[in-house]
Coordinates of C-alpha atoms in Angstrom, one line a residue:
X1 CA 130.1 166.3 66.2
X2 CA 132.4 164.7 68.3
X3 CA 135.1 162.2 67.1
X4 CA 135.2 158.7 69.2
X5 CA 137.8 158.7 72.1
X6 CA 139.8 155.8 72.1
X7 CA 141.7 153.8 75.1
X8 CA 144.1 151.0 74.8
X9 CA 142.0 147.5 74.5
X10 CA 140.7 146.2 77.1
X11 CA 141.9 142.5 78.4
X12 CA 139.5 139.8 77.9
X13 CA 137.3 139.4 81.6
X14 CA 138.9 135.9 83.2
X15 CA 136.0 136.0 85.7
X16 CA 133.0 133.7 85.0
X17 CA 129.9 135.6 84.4
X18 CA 126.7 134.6 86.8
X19 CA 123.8 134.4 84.2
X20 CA 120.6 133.0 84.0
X21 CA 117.7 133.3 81.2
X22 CA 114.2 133.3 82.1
X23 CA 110.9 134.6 81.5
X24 CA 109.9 137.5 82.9
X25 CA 106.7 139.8 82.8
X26 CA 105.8 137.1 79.4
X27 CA 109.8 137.9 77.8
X28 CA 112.6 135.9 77.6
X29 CA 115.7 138.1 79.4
X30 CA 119.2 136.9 80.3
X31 CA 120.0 138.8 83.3
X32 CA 124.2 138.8 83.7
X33 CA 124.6 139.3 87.1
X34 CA 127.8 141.9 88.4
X35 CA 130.3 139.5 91.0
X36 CA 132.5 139.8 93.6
X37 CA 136.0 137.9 94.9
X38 CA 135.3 135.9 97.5
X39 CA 138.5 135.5 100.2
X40 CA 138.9 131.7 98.4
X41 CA 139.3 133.6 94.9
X42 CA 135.8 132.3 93.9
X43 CA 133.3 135.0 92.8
X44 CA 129.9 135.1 94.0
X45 CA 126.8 137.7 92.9
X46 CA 127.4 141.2 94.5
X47 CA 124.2 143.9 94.8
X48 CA 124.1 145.9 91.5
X49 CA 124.2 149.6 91.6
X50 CA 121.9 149.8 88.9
X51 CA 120.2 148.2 85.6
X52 CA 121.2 148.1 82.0
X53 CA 119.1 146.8 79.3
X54 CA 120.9 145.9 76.6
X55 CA 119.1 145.9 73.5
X56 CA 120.6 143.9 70.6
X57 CA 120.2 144.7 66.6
X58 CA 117.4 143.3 64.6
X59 CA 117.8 139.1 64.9
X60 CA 121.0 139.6 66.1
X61 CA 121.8 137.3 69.2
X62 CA 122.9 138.7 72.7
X63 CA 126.3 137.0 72.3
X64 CA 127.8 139.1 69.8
X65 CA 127.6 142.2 73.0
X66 CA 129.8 140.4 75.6
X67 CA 132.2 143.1 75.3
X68 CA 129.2 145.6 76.0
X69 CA 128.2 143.4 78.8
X70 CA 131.6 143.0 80.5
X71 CA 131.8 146.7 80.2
X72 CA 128.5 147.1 82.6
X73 CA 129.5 144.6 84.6
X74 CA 132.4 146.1 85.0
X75 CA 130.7 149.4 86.6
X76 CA 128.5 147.0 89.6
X77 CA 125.6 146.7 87.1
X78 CA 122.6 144.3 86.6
X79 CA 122.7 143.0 82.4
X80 CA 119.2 142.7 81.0
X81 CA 119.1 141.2 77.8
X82 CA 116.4 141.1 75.0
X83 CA 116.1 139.4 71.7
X84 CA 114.6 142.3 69.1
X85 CA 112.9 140.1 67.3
X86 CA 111.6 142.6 64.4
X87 CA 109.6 140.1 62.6
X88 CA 107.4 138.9 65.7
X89 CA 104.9 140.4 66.6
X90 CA 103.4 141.4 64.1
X91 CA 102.7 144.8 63.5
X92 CA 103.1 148.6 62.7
X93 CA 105.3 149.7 65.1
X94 CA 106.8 146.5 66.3
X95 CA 109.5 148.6 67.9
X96 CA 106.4 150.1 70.4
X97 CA 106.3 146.7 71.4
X98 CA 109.0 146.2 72.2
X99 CA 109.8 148.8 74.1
X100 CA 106.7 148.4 75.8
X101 CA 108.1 144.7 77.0
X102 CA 111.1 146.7 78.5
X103 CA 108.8 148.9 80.4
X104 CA 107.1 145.1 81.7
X105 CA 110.2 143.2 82.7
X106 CA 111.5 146.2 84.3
X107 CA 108.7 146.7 86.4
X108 CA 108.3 142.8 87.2
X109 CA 111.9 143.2 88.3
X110 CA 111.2 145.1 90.4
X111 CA 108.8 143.3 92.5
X112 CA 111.1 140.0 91.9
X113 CA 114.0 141.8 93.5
X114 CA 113.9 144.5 96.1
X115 CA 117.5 146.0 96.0
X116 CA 117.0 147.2 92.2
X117 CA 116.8 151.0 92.3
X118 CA 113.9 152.6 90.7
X119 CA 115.5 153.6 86.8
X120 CA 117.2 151.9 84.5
X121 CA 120.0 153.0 81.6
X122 CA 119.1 151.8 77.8
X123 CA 122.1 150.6 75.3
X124 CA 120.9 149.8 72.4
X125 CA 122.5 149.0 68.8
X126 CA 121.0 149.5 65.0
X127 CA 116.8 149.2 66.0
X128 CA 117.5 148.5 69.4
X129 CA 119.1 152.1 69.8
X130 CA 116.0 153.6 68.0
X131 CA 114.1 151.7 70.7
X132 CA 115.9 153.3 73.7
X133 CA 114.8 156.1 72.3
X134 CA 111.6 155.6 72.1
X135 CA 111.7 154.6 76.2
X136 CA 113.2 157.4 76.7
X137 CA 110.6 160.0 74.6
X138 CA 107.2 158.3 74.9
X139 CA 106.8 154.8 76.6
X140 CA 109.1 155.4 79.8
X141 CA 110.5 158.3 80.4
X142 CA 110.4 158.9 84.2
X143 CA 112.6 156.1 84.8
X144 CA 114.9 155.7 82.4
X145 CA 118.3 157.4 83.2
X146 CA 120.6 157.2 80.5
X147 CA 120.4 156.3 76.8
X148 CA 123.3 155.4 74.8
X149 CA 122.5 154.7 71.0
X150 CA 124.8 153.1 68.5
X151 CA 124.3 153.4 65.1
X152 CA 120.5 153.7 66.0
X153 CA 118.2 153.5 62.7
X154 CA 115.2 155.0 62.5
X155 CA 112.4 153.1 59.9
X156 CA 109.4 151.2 60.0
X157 CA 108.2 153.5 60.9
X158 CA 110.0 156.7 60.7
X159 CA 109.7 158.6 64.1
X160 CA 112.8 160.9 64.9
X161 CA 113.8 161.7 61.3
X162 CA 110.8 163.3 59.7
X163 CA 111.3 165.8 57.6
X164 CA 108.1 167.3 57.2
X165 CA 105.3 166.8 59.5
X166 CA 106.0 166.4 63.5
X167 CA 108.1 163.1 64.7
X168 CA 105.5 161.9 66.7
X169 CA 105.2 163.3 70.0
X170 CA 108.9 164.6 69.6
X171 CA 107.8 168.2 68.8
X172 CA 110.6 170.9 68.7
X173 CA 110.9 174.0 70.2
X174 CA 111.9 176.7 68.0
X175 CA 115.5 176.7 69.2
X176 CA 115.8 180.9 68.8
X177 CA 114.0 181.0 72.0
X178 CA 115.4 178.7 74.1
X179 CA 117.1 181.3 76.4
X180 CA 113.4 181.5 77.6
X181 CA 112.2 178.3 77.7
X182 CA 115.5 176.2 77.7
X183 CA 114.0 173.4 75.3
X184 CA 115.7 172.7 72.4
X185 CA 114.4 170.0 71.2
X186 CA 112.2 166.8 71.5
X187 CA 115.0 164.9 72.9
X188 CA 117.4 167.0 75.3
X189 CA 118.6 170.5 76.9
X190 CA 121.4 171.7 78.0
X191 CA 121.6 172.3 81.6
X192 CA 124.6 173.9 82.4
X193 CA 125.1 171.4 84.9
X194 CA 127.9 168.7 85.1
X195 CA 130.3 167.0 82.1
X196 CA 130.2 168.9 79.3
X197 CA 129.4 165.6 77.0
X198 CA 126.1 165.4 78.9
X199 CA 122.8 166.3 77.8
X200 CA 119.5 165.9 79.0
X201 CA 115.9 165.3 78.2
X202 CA 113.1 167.6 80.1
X203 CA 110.6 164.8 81.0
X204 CA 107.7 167.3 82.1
X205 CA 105.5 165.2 84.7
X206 CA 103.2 167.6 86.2
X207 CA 100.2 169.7 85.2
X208 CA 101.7 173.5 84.3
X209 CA 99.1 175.2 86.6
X210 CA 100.1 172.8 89.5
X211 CA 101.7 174.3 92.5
X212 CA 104.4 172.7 93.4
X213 CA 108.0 173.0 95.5
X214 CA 111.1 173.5 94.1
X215 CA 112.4 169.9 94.7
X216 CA 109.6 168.7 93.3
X217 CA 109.7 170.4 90.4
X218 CA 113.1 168.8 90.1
X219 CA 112.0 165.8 90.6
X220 CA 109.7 166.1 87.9
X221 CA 111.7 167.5 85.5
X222 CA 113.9 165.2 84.9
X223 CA 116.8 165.2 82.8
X224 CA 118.8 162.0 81.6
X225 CA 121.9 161.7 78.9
X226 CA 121.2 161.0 75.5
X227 CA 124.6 159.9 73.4
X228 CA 124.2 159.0 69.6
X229 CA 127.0 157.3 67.7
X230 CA 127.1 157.1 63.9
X231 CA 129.1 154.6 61.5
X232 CA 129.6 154.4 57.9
X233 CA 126.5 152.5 57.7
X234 CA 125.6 149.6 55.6
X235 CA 123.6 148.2 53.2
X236 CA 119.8 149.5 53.7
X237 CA 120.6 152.1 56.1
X238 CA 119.8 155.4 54.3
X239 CA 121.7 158.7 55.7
X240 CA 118.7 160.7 56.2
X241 CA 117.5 157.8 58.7
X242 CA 120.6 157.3 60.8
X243 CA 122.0 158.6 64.0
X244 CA 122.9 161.9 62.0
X245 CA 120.0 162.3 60.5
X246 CA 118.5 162.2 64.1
X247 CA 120.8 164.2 66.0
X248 CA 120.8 167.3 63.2
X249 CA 116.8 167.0 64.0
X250 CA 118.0 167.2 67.6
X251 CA 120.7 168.9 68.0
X252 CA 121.3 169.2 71.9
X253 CA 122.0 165.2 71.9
X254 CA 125.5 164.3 71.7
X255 CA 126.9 162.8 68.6
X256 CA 129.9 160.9 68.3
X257 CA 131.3 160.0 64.6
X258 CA 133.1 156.5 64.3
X259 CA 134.7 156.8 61.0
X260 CA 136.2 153.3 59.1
X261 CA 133.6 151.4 60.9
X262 CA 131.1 150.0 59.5
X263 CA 127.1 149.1 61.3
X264 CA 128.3 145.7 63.0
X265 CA 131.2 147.2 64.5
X266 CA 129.8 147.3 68.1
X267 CA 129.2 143.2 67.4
X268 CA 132.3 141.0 68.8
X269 CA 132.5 138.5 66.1
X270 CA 130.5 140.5 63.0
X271 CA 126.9 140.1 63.9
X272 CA 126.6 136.4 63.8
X273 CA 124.1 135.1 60.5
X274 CA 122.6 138.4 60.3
X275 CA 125.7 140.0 59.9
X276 CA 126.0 138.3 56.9
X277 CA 123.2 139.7 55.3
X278 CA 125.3 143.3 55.9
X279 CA 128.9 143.7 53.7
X280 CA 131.3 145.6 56.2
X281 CA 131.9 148.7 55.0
X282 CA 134.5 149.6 57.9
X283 CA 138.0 148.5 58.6
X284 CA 139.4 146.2 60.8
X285 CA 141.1 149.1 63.1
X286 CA 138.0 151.6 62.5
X287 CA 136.0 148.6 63.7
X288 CA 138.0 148.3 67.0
X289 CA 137.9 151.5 67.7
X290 CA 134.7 152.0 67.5
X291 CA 133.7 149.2 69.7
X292 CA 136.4 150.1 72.4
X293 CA 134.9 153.9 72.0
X294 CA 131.2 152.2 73.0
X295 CA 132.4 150.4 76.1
X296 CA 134.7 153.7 76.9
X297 CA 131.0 155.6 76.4
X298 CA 128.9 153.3 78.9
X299 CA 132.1 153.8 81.2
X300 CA 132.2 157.3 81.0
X301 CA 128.0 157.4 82.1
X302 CA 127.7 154.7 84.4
X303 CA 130.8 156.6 86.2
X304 CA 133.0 155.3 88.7

């Protein structure tokens, strides 16, 4: 367990953010655009190194992330935003879905704008963490390259945090033989390779009996960072369903504790209406903190 890294608070971005909503692969996104300075000080959209989809709590609305945003932004990055709507549609695994949709508008992206590179990095807070973990796992994992998860809970249904039975397709390896096979679980291995905060999942893409070269095998084995960070919760999240509970069930991720902060933390202003519905169990400077450790985090992978 790591404790959450702190920096002095960021200023408030004075630059106008380029954004449009629209609907995309049958999804409503707001894309937020990275800019540039133009020689007459006005800004104008620059070509992102990348794509972020941000991925809100349950009925919480995008606006309550602009810090998370500006963060991306700040690191040359396309912003695509998604509604989780968990009561629509309706179903069993409504979370499927809606990772599913991700997997859509990212490949209609795609064909909509030709300079996007072919992976994409998954923040996600509350169910929209457990859902960038589910695109990382099961619904896309070839091309998604990061996954950063704050506060993720995982219910209805339960599919990291089983205690008996399998999690789904996340089987683990017996760790005591992992100096053989270097699995260590459903979600990640260590490599030995690069920052010591960063650990990867083992996306397995070709058939085992398949002879194939060394740099494709590299290819195929792909391995991606998978950070967890962990509040003190609040009201209806149970401990043995929340970003604990997931990483002691997967214990190569990286796990970062932000004590005195309580679920909506990583929300500007609270979490809006549904925040409402959820007494804050954190403090006011455990709540900044925590939120300043999340931007420091998508820093940190998104690099320089």
């Amino acid at each position: 367990m790591r404790r959450c890294r702190t920096s002095k608070p960021c200023k408030s971005s004075t630059t106008k953010v380029q954004e449009e909503t629209k609907r995309v692969a049958g999804v409503n996104v707001t894309l937020s655009w990275p800019t540039k300075k133009n020689d007459n000080s006005s800004t104008t959209s620059s070509q992102p190194k990348g794509v972020v989809f941000l991925l809100p709590g349950a009925m919480i609305s995008l606006s309550e992330y602009k810090g998370l945003r500006d963060a991306i932004l700040e690191k040359n990055h396309l912003v695509v935003g998604l509604f989780m709507n968990v009561l629509w549609p309706l179903s069993t695994n409504n979370h499927r879905i809606h990772a599913r949709d991700v997997k859509k508008v990212f490949d209609e992206l795609l064909s909509m704008y030709a300079h996007l590179p072919n992976s994409y990095m998954v923040c996600g807070h509350s169910v929209g963490g457990k859902i960038a973990l589910l695109l990382a796992s099961i619904i896309d994992p070839k091309r998604v390259s990061a996954v950063l998860a704050l506060d993720p809970v995982d219910l209805n249904p339960i599919e990291f945090t089983n205690r008996k039975g399998s999690n789904l397709p996340l089987l683990d390896d017996d760790i005591e033989n992992t100096a053989t096979n270097d699995s260590i679980g459903p979600l990640a291995f260590f490599s030995g390779d690069g920052h010591a905060d960063i650990v990867h999942v083992v996306v397995k893409g070709t058939d085992e009996h398949q002879v194939i070269s060394k740099e494709a095998e590299k290819e195929e084995n792909k391995r991606i960072p998978i950070i967890l960070t962990c509040s003190d919760g609040g009201l209806g999240i149970p401990k043995a369903h929340n970003a604990e509970a997931i990483h002691n069930l997967h214990p190569a991720t990286v796990f970062y504790r932000h004590a005195h902060a309580g679920h909506m933390a990583y929300c500007d202003n609270g979490g809006g209406a549904a925040g409402m519905l959820m007494p804050d169990v954190g403090t006011k400077e455990g709540n900044e903190k925590a939120r300043e450790s999340a931007r420091d985090l998508i820093r940190q992978i998104l690099g320089s």
